[in-house]
């Protein structure tokens, strides 16, 4: 699989610990270094803004997609490579998926949860088959992952649903998992050498 665009879902709040901001910055930089286009919500707020700025400063391509009615709240940057102003949230989500080959979920709030679950359910319904990597930094997503496992344990979801996503615990591991999708078989080859 050749990945060229990676969509990042993450929080829009500025009132979060520095450690989350540093990870967002590191992910933005590394995506740009790898010449992977960044697709995101378009706003210059929270982890979203930090990630986009880091990617742009590293010479990356950054595509923002923002609904008209939250422009004032999320303040799209005028430095983005492309900024799409769309009529509503549904169009935003659809476009983010259509423009991307893989997804990274960083810590976030309700908006991030909404986007992540839609992405997971669309994959379950075979509307896409792209990698979804969740950065579970310092256990931030532990309870959410435990809840998904509970839905399986109680029979509301099926065991293969746990394969819809992968979990990384560090920025480095996010890229190890991305590499696995970009260069499938490389690990096996290296293992044989
Ligand atoms: P949050 O995690 O709540 O800080 O939100 C992260 C991003 O998700 C923000 O850009 C929100 O505008 C966006 N968001 C919130 N609700 C939705 C939704 N229903 N569909 C798409 N994006 C959303």
GROMACS .gro file of C-alpha atoms and ligand atoms in nm:
model
  216
    1UNK     CA    1   0.000   0.000   0.000
    2UNK     CA    2   0.138   0.341  -0.092
    3UNK     CA    3   0.033   0.597   0.163
    4UNK     CA    4   0.038   0.958   0.055
    5UNK     CA    5  -0.211   1.131   0.284
    6UNK     CA    6  -0.257   1.076   0.653
    7UNK     CA    7  -0.551   1.222   0.840
    8UNK     CA    8  -0.502   1.318   1.202
    9UNK     CA    9  -0.793   1.352   1.441
   10UNK     CA   10  -0.710   1.528   1.767
   11UNK     CA   11  -0.833   1.770   2.027
   12UNK     CA   12  -0.915   2.134   1.961
   13UNK     CA   13  -0.868   2.247   2.321
   14UNK     CA   14  -0.566   2.456   2.419
   15UNK     CA   15  -0.606   2.376   2.789
   16UNK     CA   16  -0.425   2.043   2.782
   17UNK     CA   17  -0.094   1.919   2.922
   18UNK     CA   18   0.224   2.012   2.742
   19UNK     CA   19   0.308   1.644   2.683
   20UNK     CA   20   0.011   1.610   2.444
   21UNK     CA   21   0.113   1.926   2.258
   22UNK     CA   22   0.465   1.792   2.219
   23UNK     CA   23   0.338   1.468   2.067
   24UNK     CA   24   0.115   1.659   1.824
   25UNK     CA   25   0.416   1.866   1.721
   26UNK     CA   26   0.635   1.557   1.679
   27UNK     CA   27   0.371   1.381   1.467
   28UNK     CA   28   0.324   1.687   1.244
   29UNK     CA   29   0.698   1.720   1.189
   30UNK     CA   30   0.753   1.353   1.118
   31UNK     CA   31   0.464   1.331   0.869
   32UNK     CA   32   0.614   1.624   0.679
   33UNK     CA   33   0.962   1.472   0.689
   34UNK     CA   34   0.819   1.156   0.538
   35UNK     CA   35   0.650   1.363   0.264
   36UNK     CA   36   0.312   1.242   0.378
   37UNK     CA   37   0.034   1.495   0.322
   38UNK     CA   38  -0.149   1.590   0.639
   39UNK     CA   39  -0.529   1.608   0.635
   40UNK     CA   40  -0.694   1.761   0.940
   41UNK     CA   41  -0.988   1.968   1.063
   42UNK     CA   42  -0.836   2.297   0.949
   43UNK     CA   43  -0.844   2.489   1.276
   44UNK     CA   44  -0.556   2.678   1.434
   45UNK     CA   45  -0.660   2.560   1.781
   46UNK     CA   46  -0.541   2.295   2.026
   47UNK     CA   47  -0.341   1.995   1.913
   48UNK     CA   48  -0.483   2.042   1.560
   49UNK     CA   49  -0.318   2.382   1.523
   50UNK     CA   50   0.012   2.268   1.676
   51UNK     CA   51   0.030   1.966   1.447
   52UNK     CA   52  -0.049   2.166   1.133
   53UNK     CA   53   0.202   2.439   1.217
   54UNK     CA   54   0.474   2.182   1.286
   55UNK     CA   55   0.411   2.008   0.953
   56UNK     CA   56   0.410   2.337   0.760
   57UNK     CA   57   0.731   2.454   0.927
   58UNK     CA   58   0.893   2.130   0.818
   59UNK     CA   59   0.790   2.205   0.458
   60UNK     CA   60   0.495   1.966   0.456
   61UNK     CA   61   0.166   1.973   0.268
   62UNK     CA   62  -0.130   2.038   0.496
   63UNK     CA   63  -0.493   2.017   0.390
   64UNK     CA   64  -0.757   2.159   0.623
   65UNK     CA   65  -1.129   2.089   0.598
   66UNK     CA   66  -1.354   2.308   0.809
   67UNK     CA   67  -1.729   2.363   0.818
   68UNK     CA   68  -1.843   2.720   0.755
   69UNK     CA   69  -2.028   2.753   1.086
   70UNK     CA   70  -1.725   2.678   1.308
   71UNK     CA   71  -1.478   2.896   1.122
   72UNK     CA   72  -1.493   3.159   1.394
   73UNK     CA   73  -1.446   2.906   1.672
   74UNK     CA   74  -1.165   2.704   1.518
   75UNK     CA   75  -0.993   2.986   1.328
   76UNK     CA   76  -0.851   2.823   1.016
   77UNK     CA   77  -0.491   2.916   0.944
   78UNK     CA   78  -0.425   3.107   0.621
   79UNK     CA   79  -0.090   2.928   0.584
   80UNK     CA   80  -0.238   2.590   0.493
   81UNK     CA   81  -0.152   2.437   0.157
   82UNK     CA   82  -0.524   2.385   0.093
   83UNK     CA   83  -0.822   2.498   0.297
   84UNK     CA   84  -1.165   2.361   0.213
   85UNK     CA   85  -1.461   2.544   0.363
   86UNK     CA   86  -1.750   2.298   0.361
   87UNK     CA   87  -2.119   2.339   0.443
   88UNK     CA   88  -2.144   2.102   0.742
   89UNK     CA   89  -1.977   1.847   0.970
   90UNK     CA   90  -2.093   1.553   0.763
   91UNK     CA   91  -1.925   1.691   0.452
   92UNK     CA   92  -1.611   1.754   0.657
   93UNK     CA   93  -1.596   1.398   0.783
   94UNK     CA   94  -1.667   1.249   0.442
   95UNK     CA   95  -1.398   1.465   0.278
   96UNK     CA   96  -1.143   1.385   0.546
   97UNK     CA   97  -1.194   1.015   0.479
   98UNK     CA   98  -1.198   1.056   0.100
   99UNK     CA   99  -0.870   1.251   0.105
  100UNK     CA  100  -0.680   1.009   0.329
  101UNK     CA  101  -0.506   0.671   0.315
  102UNK     CA  102  -0.447   0.623   0.687
  103UNK     CA  103  -0.567   0.775   1.015
  104UNK     CA  104  -0.396   0.870   1.338
  105UNK     CA  105  -0.603   0.946   1.647
  106UNK     CA  106  -0.435   1.158   1.913
  107UNK     CA  107  -0.585   1.248   2.249
  108UNK     CA  108  -0.896   1.461   2.210
  109UNK     CA  109  -1.243   1.533   2.337
  110UNK     CA  110  -1.597   1.463   2.220
  111UNK     CA  111  -1.530   1.574   1.862
  112UNK     CA  112  -1.234   1.337   1.837
  113UNK     CA  113  -1.441   1.053   1.985
  114UNK     CA  114  -1.719   1.118   1.734
  115UNK     CA  115  -1.478   1.119   1.442
  116UNK     CA  116  -1.295   0.809   1.566
  117UNK     CA  117  -1.610   0.602   1.616
  118UNK     CA  118  -1.747   0.699   1.279
  119UNK     CA  119  -1.418   0.596   1.123
  120UNK     CA  120  -1.424   0.262   1.307
  121UNK     CA  121  -1.785   0.188   1.214
  122UNK     CA  122  -1.731   0.288   0.850
  123UNK     CA  123  -1.440   0.044   0.842
  124UNK     CA  124  -1.654  -0.225   1.001
  125UNK     CA  125  -1.915  -0.164   0.731
  126UNK     CA  126  -1.638  -0.189   0.469
  127UNK     CA  127  -1.685   0.168   0.350
  128UNK     CA  128  -1.307   0.200   0.372
  129UNK     CA  129  -1.020  -0.027   0.471
  130UNK     CA  130  -0.756   0.217   0.585
  131UNK     CA  131  -0.526   0.174   0.885
  132UNK     CA  132  -0.646   0.346   1.204
  133UNK     CA  133  -0.373   0.405   1.462
  134UNK     CA  134  -0.469   0.529   1.807
  135UNK     CA  135  -0.199   0.701   2.009
  136UNK     CA  136  -0.274   0.592   2.364
  137UNK     CA  137  -0.034   0.835   2.522
  138UNK     CA  138   0.015   0.765   2.895
  139UNK     CA  139  -0.302   0.555   2.894
  140UNK     CA  140  -0.523   0.844   2.779
  141UNK     CA  141  -0.750   0.611   2.581
  142UNK     CA  142  -0.738   0.315   2.826
  143UNK     CA  143  -1.103   0.341   2.933
  144UNK     CA  144  -1.225   0.385   2.574
  145UNK     CA  145  -1.029   0.078   2.461
  146UNK     CA  146  -1.157  -0.117   2.765
  147UNK     CA  147  -1.513  -0.019   2.671
  148UNK     CA  148  -1.469  -0.144   2.316
  149UNK     CA  149  -1.333  -0.473   2.458
  150UNK     CA  150  -1.635  -0.492   2.689
  151UNK     CA  151  -1.871  -0.462   2.391
  152UNK     CA  152  -1.694  -0.767   2.250
  153UNK     CA  153  -1.692  -0.959   2.581
  154UNK     CA  154  -2.066  -0.898   2.621
  155UNK     CA  155  -2.143  -1.002   2.265
  156UNK     CA  156  -2.246  -0.660   2.131
  157UNK     CA  157  -1.940  -0.649   1.905
  158UNK     CA  158  -1.744  -0.934   1.753
  159UNK     CA  159  -1.377  -1.026   1.815
  160UNK     CA  160  -1.268  -0.910   1.464
  161UNK     CA  161  -1.390  -0.561   1.559
  162UNK     CA  162  -1.079  -0.537   1.777
  163UNK     CA  163  -0.871  -0.559   1.459
  164UNK     CA  164  -1.028  -0.243   1.313
  165UNK     CA  165  -0.766  -0.033   1.491
  166UNK     CA  166  -0.411  -0.051   1.621
  167UNK     CA  167  -0.281   0.106   1.938
  168UNK     CA  168   0.054   0.282   1.976
  169UNK     CA  169   0.189   0.405   2.307
  170UNK     CA  170   0.448   0.647   2.168
  171UNK     CA  171   0.498   0.871   1.866
  172UNK     CA  172   0.775   0.639   1.754
  173UNK     CA  173   0.540   0.341   1.761
  174UNK     CA  174   0.283   0.533   1.554
  175UNK     CA  175   0.540   0.550   1.275
  176UNK     CA  176   0.649   0.188   1.320
  177UNK     CA  177   0.285   0.091   1.263
  178UNK     CA  178   0.250   0.329   0.967
  179UNK     CA  179   0.567   0.183   0.814
  180UNK     CA  180   0.418  -0.164   0.843
  181UNK     CA  181   0.134  -0.049   0.616
  182UNK     CA  182   0.357   0.145   0.381
  183UNK     CA  183   0.613  -0.129   0.340
  184UNK     CA  184   0.428  -0.454   0.406
  185UNK     CA  185   0.657  -0.755   0.427
  186UNK     CA  186   0.965  -0.548   0.506
  187UNK     CA  187   0.971  -0.674   0.864
  188UNK     CA  188   0.949  -1.034   0.744
  189UNK     CA  189   1.227  -0.980   0.493
  190UNK     CA  190   1.449  -0.821   0.755
  191UNK     CA  191   1.366  -1.108   0.988
  192UNK     CA  192   1.484  -1.359   0.727
  193UNK     CA  193   1.812  -1.180   0.660
  194LIG     P1  194  -1.257   1.793   2.022
  194LIG     O1  195  -1.197   1.658   2.034
  194LIG     O2  196  -1.395   1.800   2.089
  194LIG     O3  197  -1.168   1.903   2.068
  194LIG     O4  198  -1.289   1.817   1.869
  194LIG     C1  199  -1.191   1.788   1.774
  194LIG     C2  200  -1.242   1.828   1.639
  194LIG     O5  201  -1.359   1.752   1.610
  194LIG     C3  202  -1.284   1.974   1.626
  194LIG     O6  203  -1.230   2.024   1.506
  194LIG     C4  204  -1.434   1.967   1.614
  194LIG     O7  205  -1.485   2.068   1.529
  194LIG     C5  206  -1.453   1.835   1.548
  194LIG     N1  207  -1.587   1.783   1.567
  194LIG     C6  208  -1.669   1.793   1.672
  194LIG     N2  209  -1.788   1.730   1.649
  194LIG     C7  210  -1.779   1.681   1.524
  194LIG     C8  211  -1.866   1.607   1.440
  194LIG     N3  212  -1.988   1.570   1.479
  194LIG     N4  213  -1.820   1.574   1.317
  194LIG     C9  214  -1.698   1.611   1.276
  194LIG     N5  215  -1.611   1.679   1.349
  194LIG    C10  216  -1.651   1.714   1.472
   0.00000   0.00000   0.00000
